Amino acid sequence: MLLIDLLNNGIYDDARVITGHKGLTREVQTVNIMDCPDIIRFLRPNELLLTNGYFMKQQPEVFIHLIRDMQRLRCSGLAIKTKRFELPIPEEILHEADRIEFPIIEISDVCLSLGEILQRSTSVILNNKSDELQYALSIHKKFSEMIMRGKGISGIIQSLSKLLSSPVILLNNKWKTIASTNQNANITELTAAAVSALHGLSDTSNPTSLCLIDSSLRERSCMLVYPVKTYRHEGYLLSFHTPDQWTGLYGLTLEQASNVIGMELTKSQAVKERSRRHKNEFFSDLIEGYITFEQEALNRGKKYGLRKGYSCVVLAIRNDEAAALKGDNLTEQEEQYEHIKRHFGALEHSFTMFTKHDTYCILLSIPDSGWDETKLTEHLTGMLKHLHQENGMSMSVGIGKPAMNVLGVRHSYTEAVNALQFGYRFKRKQFVQSYQAKDIGYLFHMLPHDELKQFYESTLDGLLQIADDSERKELLRTLNAFYETQCQLVETSKQLFVHRNTVVYRLEKCERLLDVKLKDPAESLRIRIALAIEPLLLQKD
């Protein structure tokens, strides 16, 4: 109950507010009587204190400390009978109380004892609480019935706005508008002012009342904020009003609306999570090989777009910081899932998305006309860039080989994950990596860089010692062409566009510098391996 509503009751007909008028909108939950100097230890928030001021006359310096302590405790106000003991209230105290908007009420002319005022005030507060409870139940029922009739959250917002005669906005926990009053032309300015004000708060987990200072808002200067919660902080329900619109039931109405909206969001989340869990379980069975017949896969996967002759490719997407998250932050994983789905949807590809442990998987349909991997890679690179810029997410993508039937999804997934692991092996981030079949280069990647460098330098040491850079490159290029053409001199000269005798001269020089026979099987294998290692060393350097 608001203090101003209590004072408007007949009990306080002859009372007079002498200072702190701006604090009359404080809530009153209980009333107490003071008869000792240390009463502050027994007071509670939202409590109105009644006193005859006797001890204050004996110790005037205690008065201002009491006012400040009650303000700090968030008490409702002080009602005092100054005429009982002819207690003067110094101007200093009146000024301080007015400054901190702490109400002081003169009740000397109230023809009731303090005990009677306490008893009757308590009765009024209890009756008001009973009325508020009935009102809360009726409002909760009203909004719940709207949900049952399919009006949804948007319908609640519109009904709430009419009930309060105020604009209402529902924001998510990222400050984005979920629903708002649609008939108010000033809603964009209201939203911008509200978000700006909320950003400046250190704690938004509890109901908050704010005054907005913005010339564009004209008469709408007050905002009431109620957090909307499910099993997590879901968002904020905001209403805007002028000071004279405020009543004790205003906040109660908003509270009940936020409760019903929270329950509706909880139900929607449960349905979404159950559907997503079933989808993940199906694809997990498909990937792990528990589904071995194509017809079974088609029957179970029909709802996810799988059909006879279905061709697709699997993209494995992983957070570059997944090791730090350890997959236990479900809220963050869900947010990342939605961000990825939204960004990938903008690429205008037909796809199905699911998760496997800490990996987000996209099953990309391949059209009958085929697919362009290069173009897809460009799109994915742009998507990763936008994800990082807009949401601070560092993600990487592995691309598997196309699957020509439903059961082939398993192999495409494995290839996509292997492509991811290949990229992470080189400490890369925000990359797009296609799957490559494992060849000798894959084995080289498994070996330490220092070992590869030592083998390369020891094998080709004689050539690497040549001071002339152009001559050294020319001999290495000749060696490479010689082995690529299966040691055919004529083919080597054609590939290098030089005379056959020039090739012979260069090869003989290589044999002298390396002190080997180039056609010796063991030596030729060693030299071929060294030449294959060279690009990897250049890439590392």
Coordinates of C-alpha atoms in Angstrom, one line a residue:
M1 CA 0.0 0.0 0.0
L2 CA 1.3 3.5 -0.8
L3 CA 1.8 6.0 2.0
I4 CA -0.3 8.6 0.2
D5 CA -3.2 6.0 0.1
L6 CA -2.9 5.3 3.8
L7 CA -2.9 9.0 4.6
N8 CA -6.1 9.5 2.6
N9 CA -7.9 7.2 4.9
G10 CA -10.1 8.7 7.5
I11 CA -7.7 7.9 10.3
Y12 CA -5.4 10.7 9.1
D13 CA -8.0 13.3 8.2
D14 CA -6.4 15.9 10.5
A15 CA -2.8 14.9 9.7
R16 CA -0.5 17.2 7.8
V17 CA 2.6 16.4 5.7
I18 CA 5.1 19.0 6.7
T19 CA 8.1 17.9 4.5
G20 CA 9.2 15.2 2.1
H21 CA 6.1 15.4 -0.1
K22 CA 7.8 13.7 -3.0
G23 CA 8.3 10.6 -0.9
L24 CA 4.5 9.9 -0.4
T25 CA 4.6 7.2 -3.1
R26 CA 6.7 5.0 -0.8
E27 CA 5.2 1.6 0.0
V28 CA 3.8 0.9 3.5
Q29 CA 3.7 -2.7 4.7
T30 CA 3.7 -2.2 8.5
V31 CA 3.3 0.4 11.2
N32 CA 5.4 0.7 14.4
I33 CA 5.6 2.9 17.5
M34 CA 8.8 4.2 18.9
D35 CA 9.3 4.7 22.6
C36 CA 13.1 4.4 22.9
P37 CA 16.2 6.0 21.3
D38 CA 17.5 2.8 19.7
I39 CA 14.2 2.0 17.9
I40 CA 16.1 2.0 14.6
R41 CA 17.4 -1.5 15.4
F42 CA 13.9 -2.8 15.4
L43 CA 12.6 -1.1 12.3
R44 CA 12.1 -2.8 8.9
P45 CA 11.9 -1.5 5.3
N46 CA 8.6 -0.1 4.2
E47 CA 7.5 0.6 7.8
L48 CA 5.8 3.8 9.0
L49 CA 7.0 5.0 12.4
L50 CA 4.6 6.6 14.9
T51 CA 6.1 8.6 17.8
N52 CA 5.3 11.4 20.3
G53 CA 8.9 12.7 20.0
Y54 CA 9.6 12.7 23.8
F55 CA 13.2 11.4 23.6
M56 CA 14.0 13.8 20.7
K57 CA 13.2 16.7 22.9
Q58 CA 15.7 15.4 25.5
Q59 CA 18.3 14.6 22.8
P60 CA 17.7 16.9 19.7
E61 CA 20.9 15.8 18.0
V62 CA 19.5 12.3 17.6
F63 CA 16.6 13.5 15.4
I64 CA 18.6 14.1 12.2
H65 CA 20.5 10.8 12.7
L66 CA 17.2 9.0 13.0
I67 CA 15.9 10.5 9.8
R68 CA 19.0 9.5 7.9
D69 CA 19.0 5.9 9.4
M70 CA 15.4 5.4 8.4
Q71 CA 16.1 6.7 4.9
R72 CA 19.0 4.2 4.6
L73 CA 16.7 1.4 5.8
R74 CA 14.1 2.5 3.3
C75 CA 11.4 3.1 5.9
S76 CA 8.1 4.7 4.6
G77 CA 8.1 7.8 6.8
L78 CA 7.8 9.3 10.3
A79 CA 4.4 10.4 11.8
I80 CA 5.0 12.5 14.9
K81 CA 2.9 14.3 17.6
T82 CA 5.0 17.4 18.1
K83 CA 2.4 19.1 20.3
R84 CA 2.3 16.4 23.0
F85 CA 5.7 17.5 24.4
E86 CA 6.0 20.8 22.5
L87 CA 8.7 19.4 20.3
P88 CA 10.0 21.9 17.7
I89 CA 11.4 20.5 14.5
P90 CA 14.5 22.5 13.4
E91 CA 14.7 23.9 9.9
E92 CA 17.8 21.9 9.4
I93 CA 15.9 18.6 9.8
L94 CA 13.0 19.8 7.6
H95 CA 15.4 20.8 4.9
E96 CA 17.3 17.5 5.1
A97 CA 14.1 15.4 5.0
D98 CA 12.8 17.3 2.0
R99 CA 16.2 16.9 0.3
I100 CA 16.1 13.1 0.7
E101 CA 12.3 13.0 0.0
F102 CA 11.6 11.4 3.4
P103 CA 8.0 12.2 4.5
I104 CA 7.4 13.7 8.0
I105 CA 3.7 13.8 9.0
E106 CA 2.3 16.0 11.8
I107 CA -0.4 14.0 13.6
S108 CA -0.9 16.1 16.7
D109 CA -4.5 17.0 15.6
V110 CA -5.5 13.4 15.0
C111 CA -7.9 12.7 17.9
L112 CA -6.6 9.1 18.4
S113 CA -3.9 7.7 20.6
L114 CA -0.8 6.3 18.9
G115 CA -2.0 2.8 19.8
E116 CA -5.3 3.4 18.1
I117 CA -3.6 4.8 15.1
L118 CA -1.4 1.8 15.0
Q119 CA -4.3 -0.6 15.3
R120 CA -6.5 1.0 12.7
S121 CA -3.6 1.6 10.2
T122 CA -2.6 -2.1 10.5
S123 CA -6.2 -3.1 9.8
V124 CA -6.3 -0.8 6.7
I125 CA -3.0 -2.3 5.4
L126 CA -4.2 -5.8 5.9
N127 CA -7.5 -5.1 4.2
N128 CA -5.6 -3.5 1.3
K129 CA -3.3 -6.6 1.1
S130 CA -6.4 -8.8 0.9
D131 CA -7.8 -6.5 -1.9
E132 CA -4.4 -6.6 -3.7
L133 CA -4.4 -10.4 -3.5
Q134 CA -7.8 -10.7 -5.0
Y135 CA -6.8 -8.2 -7.7
A136 CA -3.6 -10.1 -8.4
L137 CA -5.6 -13.4 -8.7
S138 CA -8.1 -11.8 -11.1
I139 CA -5.3 -10.3 -13.3
H140 CA -3.4 -13.5 -13.4
K141 CA -6.5 -15.4 -14.4
K142 CA -7.3 -12.8 -17.1
F143 CA -3.8 -13.1 -18.7
S144 CA -3.7 -16.9 -18.3
E145 CA -7.1 -17.3 -20.1
M146 CA -5.7 -15.1 -22.9
I147 CA -2.8 -17.6 -23.3
M148 CA -5.3 -20.5 -23.2
R149 CA -7.3 -18.9 -26.0
G150 CA -4.2 -18.5 -28.2
K151 CA -3.7 -14.8 -27.8
G152 CA -0.1 -15.3 -27.1
I153 CA 2.4 -12.9 -25.5
S154 CA 1.6 -10.1 -28.0
G155 CA -2.0 -10.2 -26.9
I156 CA -1.0 -9.9 -23.3
I157 CA 1.1 -6.8 -24.1
Q158 CA -1.8 -5.1 -25.9
S159 CA -4.3 -5.9 -23.2
L160 CA -1.8 -4.8 -20.5
S161 CA -1.3 -1.5 -22.3
K162 CA -5.0 -0.8 -22.4
L163 CA -5.4 -1.8 -18.7
L164 CA -2.7 0.6 -17.6
S165 CA -3.4 3.3 -20.3
S166 CA 0.4 3.2 -20.9
P167 CA 2.8 2.0 -23.6
V168 CA 4.3 -1.4 -22.8
I169 CA 7.4 -3.0 -24.2
L170 CA 8.8 -6.5 -23.8
L171 CA 12.6 -6.8 -24.4
N172 CA 14.7 -9.9 -24.4
N173 CA 17.9 -10.2 -22.4
K174 CA 19.8 -8.8 -25.3
W175 CA 17.7 -5.6 -25.3
K176 CA 15.8 -6.6 -28.5
T177 CA 12.1 -5.9 -28.7
I178 CA 9.9 -9.1 -28.5
A179 CA 6.6 -7.3 -28.5
S180 CA 5.3 -3.8 -27.9
T181 CA 2.3 -1.5 -27.9
N182 CA 1.6 -1.1 -31.6
Q183 CA -0.7 1.9 -31.4
N184 CA 1.8 4.3 -29.9
A185 CA 3.7 6.3 -32.5
N186 CA 6.4 7.2 -30.0
I187 CA 7.3 3.6 -29.3
T188 CA 10.7 3.7 -31.0
E189 CA 11.8 6.7 -29.0
L190 CA 10.5 5.0 -25.8
T191 CA 12.5 1.8 -26.5
A192 CA 15.7 3.7 -27.3
A193 CA 15.4 5.7 -24.0
A194 CA 14.6 2.6 -22.0
V195 CA 17.5 0.6 -23.3
S196 CA 19.9 3.5 -22.7
A197 CA 18.6 3.8 -19.1
L198 CA 18.8 0.0 -18.5
H199 CA 22.4 -0.1 -19.8
G200 CA 23.4 2.3 -17.0
L201 CA 22.0 0.0 -14.2
S202 CA 24.4 -2.3 -12.4
D203 CA 21.5 -4.7 -11.3
T204 CA 18.4 -5.4 -13.4
S205 CA 17.4 -8.6 -11.7
N206 CA 14.8 -6.9 -9.5
P207 CA 11.8 -4.6 -10.3
T208 CA 13.0 -1.1 -10.8
S209 CA 11.4 2.3 -11.2
L210 CA 13.2 5.0 -13.2
C211 CA 12.7 8.6 -14.3
L212 CA 13.6 9.2 -18.0
I213 CA 15.1 12.6 -18.9
D214 CA 14.5 12.8 -22.6
S215 CA 12.8 15.8 -24.4
S216 CA 11.5 13.5 -27.2
L217 CA 9.4 11.6 -24.6
R218 CA 7.3 14.6 -23.7
E219 CA 4.9 13.7 -20.9
R220 CA 6.1 10.1 -20.5
S221 CA 8.8 10.5 -18.0
C222 CA 8.6 7.4 -15.6
M223 CA 9.4 3.8 -16.4
L224 CA 8.6 0.7 -14.4
V225 CA 10.8 -2.4 -15.2
Y226 CA 9.9 -6.0 -14.2
P227 CA 12.4 -8.8 -15.1
V228 CA 10.8 -11.7 -16.9
K229 CA 12.3 -15.0 -15.8
T230 CA 12.0 -18.7 -16.7
Y231 CA 14.8 -20.9 -15.5
R232 CA 17.1 -18.0 -16.6
H233 CA 16.8 -14.3 -17.0
E234 CA 14.6 -14.0 -20.1
G235 CA 14.1 -10.3 -20.5
Y236 CA 12.3 -7.2 -19.2
L237 CA 8.7 -6.0 -19.2
L238 CA 8.5 -2.2 -19.3
S239 CA 5.7 0.3 -18.9
F240 CA 5.8 4.1 -19.2
H241 CA 3.6 6.5 -17.2
T242 CA 3.3 9.9 -15.8
P243 CA 3.6 10.4 -12.0
D244 CA -0.1 11.0 -11.6
Q245 CA -0.9 7.6 -13.2
W246 CA 0.9 5.7 -10.5
T247 CA -1.2 3.7 -8.0
G248 CA -0.4 0.7 -5.8
L249 CA -2.1 -1.6 -8.3
Y250 CA -0.1 -0.4 -11.2
G251 CA 3.1 -2.3 -10.3
L252 CA 1.0 -5.4 -9.2
T253 CA -0.6 -5.5 -12.6
L254 CA 2.8 -5.5 -14.3
E255 CA 4.1 -8.1 -11.9
Q256 CA 1.3 -10.5 -12.8
A257 CA 1.8 -10.0 -16.5
S258 CA 5.5 -10.7 -16.2
N259 CA 4.7 -13.9 -14.3
V260 CA 2.3 -15.2 -16.9
I261 CA 4.7 -14.2 -19.7
G262 CA 7.5 -16.1 -17.9
M263 CA 5.3 -19.2 -17.7
E264 CA 4.4 -19.0 -21.4
L265 CA 8.1 -18.6 -22.4
T266 CA 8.9 -21.6 -20.1
K267 CA 6.3 -23.7 -21.9
S268 CA 7.6 -22.6 -25.4
Q269 CA 11.2 -23.4 -24.4
A270 CA 10.2 -26.8 -23.1
V271 CA 8.4 -27.6 -26.4
K272 CA 11.4 -26.3 -28.4
E273 CA 13.9 -28.2 -26.3
R274 CA 12.0 -31.5 -26.6
S275 CA 11.7 -31.1 -30.4
R276 CA 15.4 -30.3 -30.6
R277 CA 16.3 -33.2 -28.4
H278 CA 14.4 -35.7 -30.6
K279 CA 16.1 -34.3 -33.7
N280 CA 19.5 -34.6 -32.1
E281 CA 18.8 -38.1 -31.0
F282 CA 17.8 -39.1 -34.5
F283 CA 20.9 -37.7 -36.2
S284 CA 23.1 -39.1 -33.4
D285 CA 21.7 -42.6 -34.1
L286 CA 22.3 -42.0 -37.9
I287 CA 25.9 -40.7 -37.4
E288 CA 26.9 -43.4 -34.9
G289 CA 25.6 -46.2 -37.2
Y290 CA 22.7 -47.4 -35.2
I291 CA 20.4 -46.9 -38.2
T292 CA 21.6 -49.3 -40.9
F293 CA 18.6 -49.5 -43.2
E294 CA 17.9 -46.6 -45.6
Q295 CA 14.1 -47.0 -45.3
E296 CA 14.3 -46.6 -41.5
A297 CA 16.4 -43.5 -41.9
L298 CA 13.9 -42.1 -44.4
N299 CA 10.9 -42.9 -42.2
R300 CA 12.4 -41.3 -39.1
G301 CA 14.0 -38.4 -40.9
K302 CA 11.0 -37.4 -43.1
K303 CA 10.1 -34.6 -40.7
Y304 CA 13.6 -33.2 -41.1
G305 CA 13.5 -33.0 -44.9
L306 CA 15.2 -36.4 -45.7
R307 CA 13.8 -38.2 -48.7
K308 CA 14.7 -40.8 -51.3
G309 CA 17.6 -39.6 -53.5
Y310 CA 18.5 -37.0 -51.0
S311 CA 22.0 -35.5 -51.5
C312 CA 23.7 -33.4 -48.9
V313 CA 26.9 -32.3 -47.3
V314 CA 27.6 -31.9 -43.6
L315 CA 29.1 -28.8 -42.1
A316 CA 30.6 -29.1 -38.6
I317 CA 30.7 -25.8 -36.7
R318 CA 32.5 -25.4 -33.4
N319 CA 33.3 -22.6 -31.0
D320 CA 37.1 -22.0 -31.1
E321 CA 36.8 -21.6 -27.3
A322 CA 34.9 -24.9 -26.9
A323 CA 37.6 -26.4 -24.8
A324 CA 37.2 -23.6 -22.2
L325 CA 33.4 -23.9 -22.1
K326 CA 33.6 -27.7 -21.6
G327 CA 30.1 -27.9 -23.0
D328 CA 28.4 -27.2 -19.6
N329 CA 27.0 -23.8 -20.3
L330 CA 23.6 -24.8 -21.8
T331 CA 22.3 -21.2 -22.0
E332 CA 25.3 -20.0 -23.9
Q333 CA 25.1 -23.0 -26.3
E334 CA 21.5 -22.3 -27.0
E335 CA 22.2 -18.7 -27.7
Q336 CA 25.1 -19.7 -30.1
Y337 CA 22.8 -22.2 -31.8
E338 CA 20.2 -19.5 -32.5
H339 CA 22.9 -17.0 -33.7
I340 CA 24.3 -19.6 -36.1
K341 CA 20.9 -20.6 -37.4
R342 CA 19.9 -17.0 -38.0
H343 CA 23.2 -16.1 -39.8
F344 CA 23.2 -19.3 -41.9
G345 CA 19.5 -18.7 -42.9
A346 CA 20.6 -15.4 -44.5
L347 CA 22.8 -17.4 -46.9
E348 CA 19.5 -18.7 -48.6
H349 CA 20.5 -22.4 -48.5
S350 CA 18.1 -25.2 -47.7
F351 CA 19.4 -26.8 -44.5
T352 CA 18.7 -28.8 -41.3
M353 CA 20.6 -28.0 -38.1
F354 CA 21.3 -30.2 -35.1
T355 CA 24.0 -30.6 -32.4
K356 CA 26.4 -33.3 -31.5
H357 CA 28.1 -32.7 -28.2
D358 CA 29.9 -29.3 -28.6
T359 CA 29.6 -29.3 -32.4
Y360 CA 26.8 -27.5 -34.3
C361 CA 26.0 -29.5 -37.5
I362 CA 24.3 -28.2 -40.6
L363 CA 22.9 -30.7 -43.1
L364 CA 23.1 -28.7 -46.4
S365 CA 20.9 -30.0 -49.2
I366 CA 22.6 -30.2 -52.6
P367 CA 20.4 -29.1 -55.4
D368 CA 20.0 -31.1 -58.6
S369 CA 22.2 -28.7 -60.4
G370 CA 25.1 -29.5 -58.1
W371 CA 27.0 -27.4 -55.7
D372 CA 29.8 -24.9 -55.8
E373 CA 32.1 -25.5 -52.9
T374 CA 34.2 -22.5 -53.6
K375 CA 31.2 -20.2 -53.4
L376 CA 30.0 -21.9 -50.3
T377 CA 33.4 -21.4 -48.7
E378 CA 33.2 -17.7 -49.4
H379 CA 29.7 -17.4 -47.9
L380 CA 30.8 -19.3 -44.8
T381 CA 33.9 -17.1 -44.4
G382 CA 31.6 -14.0 -44.5
M383 CA 29.2 -15.6 -42.0
L384 CA 32.0 -16.3 -39.5
K385 CA 33.1 -12.7 -39.8
H386 CA 29.6 -11.4 -39.1
L387 CA 29.2 -13.8 -36.1
H388 CA 32.4 -12.4 -34.6
Q389 CA 31.6 -8.8 -35.3
E390 CA 28.0 -8.9 -34.1
N391 CA 28.0 -11.5 -31.4
G392 CA 31.7 -11.8 -30.4
M393 CA 31.6 -15.5 -31.4
S394 CA 34.8 -17.1 -32.8
M395 CA 33.7 -20.1 -34.8
S396 CA 35.3 -22.4 -37.4
V397 CA 33.7 -24.7 -40.0
G398 CA 34.7 -28.1 -41.3
I399 CA 33.1 -29.3 -44.6
G400 CA 32.7 -33.0 -45.4
K401 CA 32.4 -34.7 -48.7
P402 CA 28.9 -34.8 -50.4
A403 CA 26.7 -37.8 -49.3
M404 CA 24.7 -39.2 -52.2
N405 CA 22.1 -41.0 -49.9
V406 CA 20.8 -40.7 -46.4
L407 CA 23.1 -43.3 -44.9
G408 CA 26.1 -41.3 -46.3
V409 CA 25.4 -38.5 -43.8
R410 CA 27.5 -40.5 -41.3
H411 CA 30.6 -40.4 -43.4
S412 CA 30.1 -36.7 -44.4
Y413 CA 29.9 -35.9 -40.7
T414 CA 33.1 -37.8 -39.8
E415 CA 34.9 -36.0 -42.7
A416 CA 33.6 -32.6 -41.5
V417 CA 34.8 -33.2 -38.0
N418 CA 38.2 -34.4 -39.3
A419 CA 38.5 -31.2 -41.4
L420 CA 37.9 -29.2 -38.2
Q421 CA 40.5 -31.1 -36.3
F422 CA 43.0 -30.6 -39.1
G423 CA 42.5 -26.9 -38.9
Y424 CA 42.8 -26.8 -35.1
R425 CA 46.0 -28.8 -35.3
F426 CA 47.7 -25.7 -36.7
K427 CA 46.3 -23.4 -34.0
R428 CA 44.0 -21.7 -36.5
K429 CA 40.8 -19.8 -35.6
Q430 CA 37.7 -18.6 -37.6
F431 CA 38.6 -20.8 -40.5
V432 CA 36.7 -22.8 -43.2
Q433 CA 38.4 -26.2 -43.9
S434 CA 37.3 -28.7 -46.5
Y435 CA 38.0 -32.4 -46.0
Q436 CA 41.0 -33.7 -47.8
A437 CA 41.8 -37.4 -48.3
K438 CA 44.8 -38.5 -46.1
D439 CA 48.0 -38.5 -48.3
I440 CA 51.7 -38.3 -47.5
G441 CA 51.2 -34.6 -46.7
Y442 CA 48.8 -35.5 -43.9
L443 CA 51.5 -37.7 -42.4
F444 CA 54.0 -34.8 -42.6
H445 CA 51.6 -32.7 -40.6
M446 CA 51.7 -35.2 -37.8
L447 CA 55.5 -34.8 -37.3
P448 CA 57.2 -32.0 -35.4
H449 CA 58.3 -29.1 -37.4
D450 CA 61.9 -29.2 -36.2
E451 CA 62.2 -32.9 -37.2
L452 CA 60.9 -32.1 -40.7
K453 CA 63.3 -29.2 -41.1
Q454 CA 66.3 -31.2 -39.9
F455 CA 65.5 -34.0 -42.4
Y456 CA 65.0 -31.5 -45.2
E457 CA 68.3 -29.7 -44.6
S458 CA 70.4 -32.8 -44.1
T459 CA 69.1 -34.4 -47.3
L460 CA 69.5 -31.3 -49.5
D461 CA 72.4 -29.8 -47.7
G462 CA 74.8 -29.6 -50.7
L463 CA 72.2 -27.7 -52.8
L464 CA 71.2 -25.4 -49.9
Q465 CA 74.8 -24.3 -49.4
I466 CA 74.8 -22.6 -52.9
A467 CA 75.2 -18.9 -52.4
D468 CA 73.6 -17.9 -55.6
D469 CA 69.8 -17.9 -54.8
S470 CA 68.7 -18.1 -58.5
E471 CA 71.1 -21.1 -59.2
R472 CA 69.9 -22.9 -56.1
K473 CA 66.2 -22.5 -57.0
E474 CA 67.0 -23.6 -60.6
L475 CA 68.6 -26.9 -59.5
L476 CA 65.9 -27.6 -57.0
R477 CA 63.2 -27.0 -59.7
T478 CA 65.1 -29.3 -62.1
L479 CA 65.3 -32.1 -59.5
N480 CA 61.5 -31.7 -58.8
A481 CA 60.6 -31.9 -62.5
F482 CA 63.0 -34.9 -63.0
Y483 CA 61.2 -37.0 -60.4
E484 CA 57.7 -35.8 -61.4
T485 CA 58.4 -37.1 -65.0
Q486 CA 59.6 -40.5 -63.6
C487 CA 63.2 -39.7 -64.4
Q488 CA 62.6 -39.1 -68.1
L489 CA 65.1 -36.6 -69.5
V490 CA 63.1 -35.7 -72.6
E491 CA 59.9 -35.0 -70.5
T492 CA 61.9 -33.1 -68.0
S493 CA 63.4 -30.8 -70.6
K494 CA 59.9 -30.2 -72.1
Q495 CA 58.5 -29.3 -68.8
L496 CA 61.4 -26.9 -68.1
F497 CA 61.5 -25.5 -71.6
V498 CA 65.3 -26.2 -71.8
H499 CA 67.6 -28.4 -74.0
R500 CA 68.1 -32.0 -73.0
N501 CA 71.8 -31.4 -72.4
T502 CA 71.1 -28.5 -70.0
V503 CA 69.0 -31.0 -67.9
V504 CA 71.9 -33.5 -68.0
Y505 CA 74.4 -30.8 -66.9
R506 CA 72.1 -29.7 -64.0
L507 CA 71.4 -33.2 -62.8
E508 CA 75.1 -34.2 -62.8
K509 CA 75.8 -31.0 -60.8
C510 CA 73.1 -32.1 -58.3
E511 CA 74.8 -35.5 -58.0
R512 CA 78.1 -34.0 -57.2
L513 CA 76.8 -31.5 -54.7
L514 CA 74.6 -34.1 -52.9
D515 CA 77.1 -36.9 -53.4
V516 CA 74.4 -39.4 -54.4
K517 CA 73.1 -41.2 -57.5
L518 CA 69.8 -39.6 -58.4
K519 CA 68.4 -42.9 -59.7
D520 CA 69.3 -44.9 -56.7
P521 CA 65.9 -46.1 -55.3
A522 CA 66.7 -45.3 -51.6
E523 CA 68.3 -41.9 -52.4
S524 CA 65.6 -40.9 -54.8
L525 CA 62.9 -41.7 -52.2
R526 CA 64.8 -39.6 -49.6
I527 CA 65.1 -36.7 -52.0
R528 CA 61.4 -36.9 -53.1
I529 CA 60.4 -36.7 -49.5
A530 CA 62.6 -33.7 -48.8
L531 CA 61.1 -31.9 -51.8
A532 CA 57.6 -32.7 -50.6
I533 CA 58.4 -31.3 -47.2
E534 CA 59.7 -28.0 -48.6
P535 CA 56.2 -26.3 -49.0
L536 CA 55.2 -27.2 -45.5
L537 CA 58.4 -25.5 -44.1
L538 CA 57.7 -22.4 -46.2
Q539 CA 54.1 -22.3 -44.8
K540 CA 55.3 -22.6 -41.2
D541 CA 58.0 -19.9 -41.7

